[in-house]
Short mmCIF file of C-alpha atoms in Angstrom, two decimals:
data_model
loop_
_atom_site.label_atom_id
_atom_site.label_comp_id
_atom_site.label_asym_id
_atom_site.label_seq_id
_atom_site.Cartn_x
_atom_site.Cartn_y
_atom_site.Cartn_z
CA MET A 181 33.69 -43.48 58.17
CA PRO A 182 35.33 -43.25 61.59
CA ARG A 183 39.08 -43.48 61.74
CA ARG A 184 40.73 -46.02 63.97
CA GLY A 185 42.53 -44.04 66.63
CA LEU A 186 41.03 -40.69 65.52
CA PRO A 187 40.11 -38.53 68.55
CA LEU A 188 36.44 -39.10 69.29
CA LEU A 189 35.66 -35.38 69.47
CA ALA A 190 37.12 -34.72 66.02
CA LEU A 191 35.44 -37.80 64.64
CA GLY A 192 32.10 -36.76 66.06
CA ALA A 193 32.38 -33.34 64.48
CA LEU A 194 33.23 -34.82 61.10
CA LEU A 195 30.37 -37.30 61.13
CA ALA A 196 27.93 -34.73 62.47
CA ALA A 197 28.76 -32.40 59.61
CA ALA A 198 28.34 -35.19 57.11
CA ALA A 199 25.06 -36.26 58.66
CA CYS A 200 23.71 -32.71 58.38
CA ALA A 201 24.37 -32.87 54.67
CA SER A 202 22.50 -36.15 54.37
CA PRO A 203 19.66 -36.95 56.83
CA VAL A 204 18.84 -40.58 57.33
CA SER A 205 15.68 -42.62 56.88
CA GLU A 206 13.40 -39.70 56.01
CA PRO A 207 10.13 -40.43 54.16
CA LEU A 208 10.90 -41.26 50.55
CA PRO A 209 8.73 -40.22 47.60
CA SER A 210 7.41 -43.01 45.42
CA PRO A 211 8.40 -42.98 41.74
CA ALA A 212 5.77 -42.85 39.06
CA ILE A 213 5.02 -46.40 37.91
CA ASP A 214 3.71 -47.26 34.46
CA ALA A 215 0.31 -48.89 35.05
CA ALA A 216 0.96 -51.26 32.15
CA HIS A 217 3.74 -52.95 34.12
CA PRO A 218 3.60 -55.07 37.28
CA SER A 219 3.37 -53.40 40.66
CA ALA A 220 6.56 -52.15 42.24
CA LEU A 221 8.36 -54.22 44.84
CA ARG A 222 8.83 -52.49 48.18
CA TYR A 223 12.57 -51.83 48.28
CA VAL A 224 14.63 -51.21 51.44
CA ALA A 225 18.31 -50.15 51.38
CA LEU A 226 20.70 -51.12 54.18
CA GLY A 227 24.26 -50.01 54.85
CA ASP A 228 26.48 -47.07 55.69
CA SER A 229 27.38 -43.63 54.35
CA TYR A 230 27.69 -44.88 50.80
CA THR A 231 24.03 -45.90 50.72
CA ILE A 232 22.59 -42.93 52.64
CA GLY A 233 24.64 -40.74 50.29
CA THR A 234 26.66 -38.54 52.61
CA SER A 235 27.27 -35.08 51.09
CA VAL A 236 25.01 -35.54 48.07
CA ALA A 237 21.38 -34.60 47.44
CA GLN A 238 18.75 -37.28 48.00
CA GLU A 239 18.09 -37.67 44.29
CA ASP A 240 21.82 -38.33 43.73
CA ARG A 241 22.06 -41.27 46.14
CA TRP A 242 22.55 -44.50 44.26
CA PRO A 243 19.35 -46.22 45.51
CA ASP A 244 17.30 -43.21 44.39
CA GLN A 245 19.04 -43.09 41.01
CA LEU A 246 18.44 -46.82 40.60
CA VAL A 247 14.71 -46.53 41.32
CA SER A 248 14.33 -43.55 38.99
CA ARG A 249 15.99 -45.35 36.11
CA LEU A 250 13.91 -48.49 36.62
CA ALA A 251 10.71 -46.44 36.79
CA ALA A 252 11.58 -44.78 33.48
CA ALA A 253 11.97 -48.16 31.76
CA PRO A 254 10.48 -50.89 33.99
CA PRO A 255 11.78 -54.45 33.74
CA PRO A 256 9.27 -57.08 32.55
CA ASP A 257 8.59 -58.70 35.92
CA ALA A 258 8.59 -55.76 38.33
CA THR A 259 10.17 -52.46 39.25
CA LEU A 260 11.18 -51.02 42.62
CA GLU A 261 9.66 -48.51 45.04
CA LEU A 262 12.17 -47.23 47.60
CA VAL A 263 10.16 -47.24 50.84
CA ALA A 264 13.08 -46.89 53.28
CA ASN A 265 16.79 -46.15 53.32
CA HIS A 266 18.03 -47.22 56.76
CA ALA A 267 21.73 -46.66 56.04
CA VAL A 268 23.66 -44.49 58.52
CA ASN A 269 27.07 -42.82 58.46
CA GLY A 270 29.71 -44.82 60.31
CA TYR A 271 27.76 -48.08 60.56
CA THR A 272 29.62 -51.37 60.47
CA ALA A 273 28.08 -54.69 59.49
CA GLY A 274 27.56 -55.29 63.20
CA THR A 275 25.64 -52.03 63.56
CA VAL A 276 23.48 -53.06 60.62
CA VAL A 277 22.64 -56.22 62.59
CA ARG A 278 21.80 -54.34 65.79
CA GLN A 279 20.17 -51.18 64.42
CA GLU A 280 18.93 -51.71 60.87
CA LEU A 281 17.63 -55.28 60.75
CA PRO A 282 15.16 -54.68 63.61
CA ARG A 283 13.55 -51.91 61.55
CA LEU A 284 12.60 -54.23 58.71
CA ASP A 285 9.48 -55.58 60.41
CA ALA A 286 7.88 -52.14 60.14
CA ASP A 287 8.68 -52.04 56.41
CA ALA A 288 6.79 -55.24 55.57
CA PRO A 289 5.91 -56.47 53.10
CA ILE A 290 9.41 -56.11 51.68
CA GLY A 291 10.04 -57.15 48.10
CA PHE A 292 13.71 -56.25 47.55
CA VAL A 293 16.72 -55.38 49.73
CA THR A 294 20.22 -54.11 49.01
CA LEU A 295 23.21 -54.20 51.36
CA LEU A 296 26.49 -52.28 51.18
CA ALA A 297 28.53 -52.47 54.40
CA GLY A 298 32.19 -53.05 55.20
CA VAL A 299 34.23 -49.87 54.99
CA ASN A 300 33.66 -48.92 58.63
CA ASP A 301 34.68 -52.40 59.71
CA VAL A 302 37.99 -51.70 58.01
CA VAL A 303 38.42 -48.22 59.46
CA GLN A 304 37.44 -49.31 62.97
CA GLY A 305 39.67 -52.37 62.87
CA VAL A 306 36.89 -54.95 63.17
CA PRO A 307 38.46 -58.44 62.83
CA ASP A 308 37.78 -60.30 59.59
CA ALA A 309 36.11 -63.14 61.51
CA THR A 310 33.71 -60.72 63.18
CA TYR A 311 32.84 -59.08 59.87
CA ARG A 312 32.20 -62.50 58.34
CA ALA A 313 29.94 -63.53 61.21
CA ASP A 314 27.99 -60.27 61.00
CA VAL A 315 27.53 -60.67 57.25
CA ASP A 316 26.24 -64.20 57.80
CA THR A 317 23.76 -62.87 60.36
CA ILE A 318 22.52 -60.20 57.97
CA LEU A 319 22.15 -62.58 55.04
CA ALA A 320 20.39 -65.20 57.17
CA ASP A 321 17.90 -62.60 58.38
CA LEU A 322 17.24 -61.36 54.85
CA LEU A 323 16.84 -64.90 53.52
CA GLY A 324 14.22 -65.45 56.20
CA ARG A 325 12.22 -62.64 54.60
CA LEU A 326 13.00 -62.90 50.89
CA PRO A 327 14.19 -65.35 48.25
CA PRO A 328 17.86 -64.94 47.26
CA ASP A 329 16.98 -63.34 43.92
CA ARG A 330 15.37 -60.43 45.76
CA ILE A 331 18.55 -59.55 47.67
CA LEU A 332 21.55 -57.74 46.21
CA CYS A 333 24.88 -56.91 47.86
CA VAL A 334 27.21 -54.20 46.57
CA GLU A 335 30.99 -53.95 46.71
CA THR A 336 32.55 -51.27 48.94
CA PRO A 337 34.46 -48.57 47.00
CA ASP A 338 38.06 -47.52 47.57
CA TYR A 339 37.93 -44.24 49.47
CA THR A 340 41.73 -44.08 49.86
CA VAL A 341 42.22 -42.29 46.53
CA THR A 342 40.13 -39.28 47.58
CA PRO A 343 41.60 -35.99 48.89
CA GLN A 344 40.59 -36.88 52.47
CA GLY A 345 41.29 -40.60 52.20
CA ALA A 346 44.60 -40.56 54.04
CA ALA A 347 42.89 -39.06 57.12
CA PHE A 348 41.26 -42.43 57.75
CA GLY A 349 44.34 -44.63 57.90
CA ASP A 350 47.34 -45.64 55.82
CA PRO A 351 45.97 -45.89 52.26
CA ALA A 352 47.73 -49.17 51.39
CA THR A 353 46.64 -50.84 54.62
CA GLN A 354 43.06 -49.60 54.34
CA ARG A 355 42.83 -50.55 50.68
CA ALA A 356 43.93 -54.08 51.52
CA GLY A 357 41.24 -54.24 54.20
CA ILE A 358 38.57 -53.12 51.74
CA VAL A 359 39.69 -55.84 49.33
CA ARG A 360 39.49 -58.46 52.10
CA ASN A 361 36.01 -57.42 53.20
CA ASN A 362 34.75 -57.31 49.64
CA GLY A 363 36.10 -60.82 49.22
CA ILE A 364 34.32 -61.97 52.36
CA LEU A 365 31.02 -60.45 51.29
CA ARG A 366 31.33 -61.93 47.83
CA GLU A 367 32.10 -65.41 49.21
CA ARG A 368 29.20 -65.34 51.66
CA CYS A 369 26.82 -64.12 48.94
CA GLU A 370 27.92 -66.86 46.57
CA ALA A 371 27.42 -69.47 49.31
CA ALA A 372 23.89 -68.18 49.85
CA GLY A 373 22.99 -67.79 46.17
CA ILE A 374 22.74 -63.99 46.48
CA ARG A 375 23.84 -61.63 43.71
CA PHE A 376 27.02 -59.66 44.47
CA VAL A 377 27.82 -56.53 42.43
CA ASP A 378 31.52 -55.94 41.87
CA GLY A 379 33.32 -53.34 39.76
CA ILE A 380 32.57 -50.55 42.24
CA VAL A 381 36.20 -50.39 43.40
CA ALA A 382 37.39 -49.88 39.83
CA ILE A 383 34.95 -47.01 39.29
CA SER A 384 35.84 -45.39 42.61
CA GLN A 385 39.56 -45.48 41.81
CA ASP A 386 38.95 -43.20 38.83
CA ALA A 387 38.44 -40.47 41.45
CA ALA A 388 42.21 -40.36 41.85
CA THR A 389 42.38 -38.36 38.62
CA ASP A 390 38.77 -37.22 38.16
CA ARG A 391 37.68 -35.12 41.15
CA THR A 392 34.17 -34.70 39.75
CA LEU A 393 33.64 -38.20 41.14
CA VAL A 394 34.21 -36.94 44.71
CA ALA A 395 31.58 -35.18 46.84
CA SER A 396 32.13 -31.76 48.41
CA ASP A 397 33.47 -33.34 51.63
CA GLY A 398 36.50 -34.64 49.72
CA LEU A 399 35.80 -38.20 50.83
CA HIS A 400 32.54 -39.70 49.64
CA PRO A 401 31.38 -40.35 46.06
CA SER A 402 29.63 -37.59 44.17
CA GLY A 403 26.30 -38.01 42.44
CA ALA A 404 28.24 -38.45 39.21
CA GLN A 405 30.15 -41.38 40.66
CA TYR A 406 26.97 -42.96 42.00
CA ARG A 407 25.46 -42.57 38.54
CA ARG A 408 28.28 -44.67 37.15
CA TRP A 409 27.73 -47.28 39.86
CA VAL A 410 24.11 -47.56 38.84
CA ILE A 411 24.43 -47.45 35.06
CA GLU A 412 27.54 -49.61 34.73
CA ARG A 413 27.12 -52.15 37.53
CA ILE A 414 24.02 -52.08 39.74
CA GLU A 415 21.17 -51.46 37.31
CA PRO A 416 22.16 -54.30 34.94
CA ALA A 417 22.28 -56.73 37.86
CA VAL A 418 18.90 -55.60 39.20
CA ARG A 419 17.30 -55.79 35.77
CA GLU A 420 18.54 -59.33 35.41
CA LEU A 421 17.01 -60.25 38.77
CA LEU A 422 13.73 -58.56 37.82
CA GLY A 423 13.31 -60.30 34.52
CA GLY A 424 15.65 -58.56 32.11
#
């Protein structure tokens, strides 16, 4: 998450270190699927550092945890196979438009997509109107590929409560920006009939008193926090979309 006004050299070093801890878009192993259940949908994850799982092991990233849990107890209609995670540290919604959406053609046929993007728009001072327009572009592209019940958007967490949170802007100001962008994403999802997962902010704020929910970089969620995201909020929504 780049800081608005942070010296570019220092920012580059920080993001480079985080990227080393969490490579992007590497080949992903397929989970074991119970042959008695329907075939897995090809799942692609889009977003920023929260989806690529900066500073956690691959198996601790929330998309990987989600797929593993679904494979262990598949929903009636289908389960998911994570074929690509295109998320990248520091990406805004606009970068998702320019860099991640063009990669989807090579992933076809896609059966399910998740999106979590917005924190870097806040940190980089992207205007609300620009964020809204970029979200609309993303959702329109995805709806051209999939029905709305095969797309899921996830709320951005509150990083300001972490030990390194204050290094990325005034906590109160940044928190207000996160709330605004979450509201924009929710509103655009509702207008498009796409499922929006909330409750992530509330979980992330527990990191203010429980540091086991923070990764080793002092900024991003730990695998334990991502596990809560999945079990408490994301997995129930996905199971509902996939037939219960």
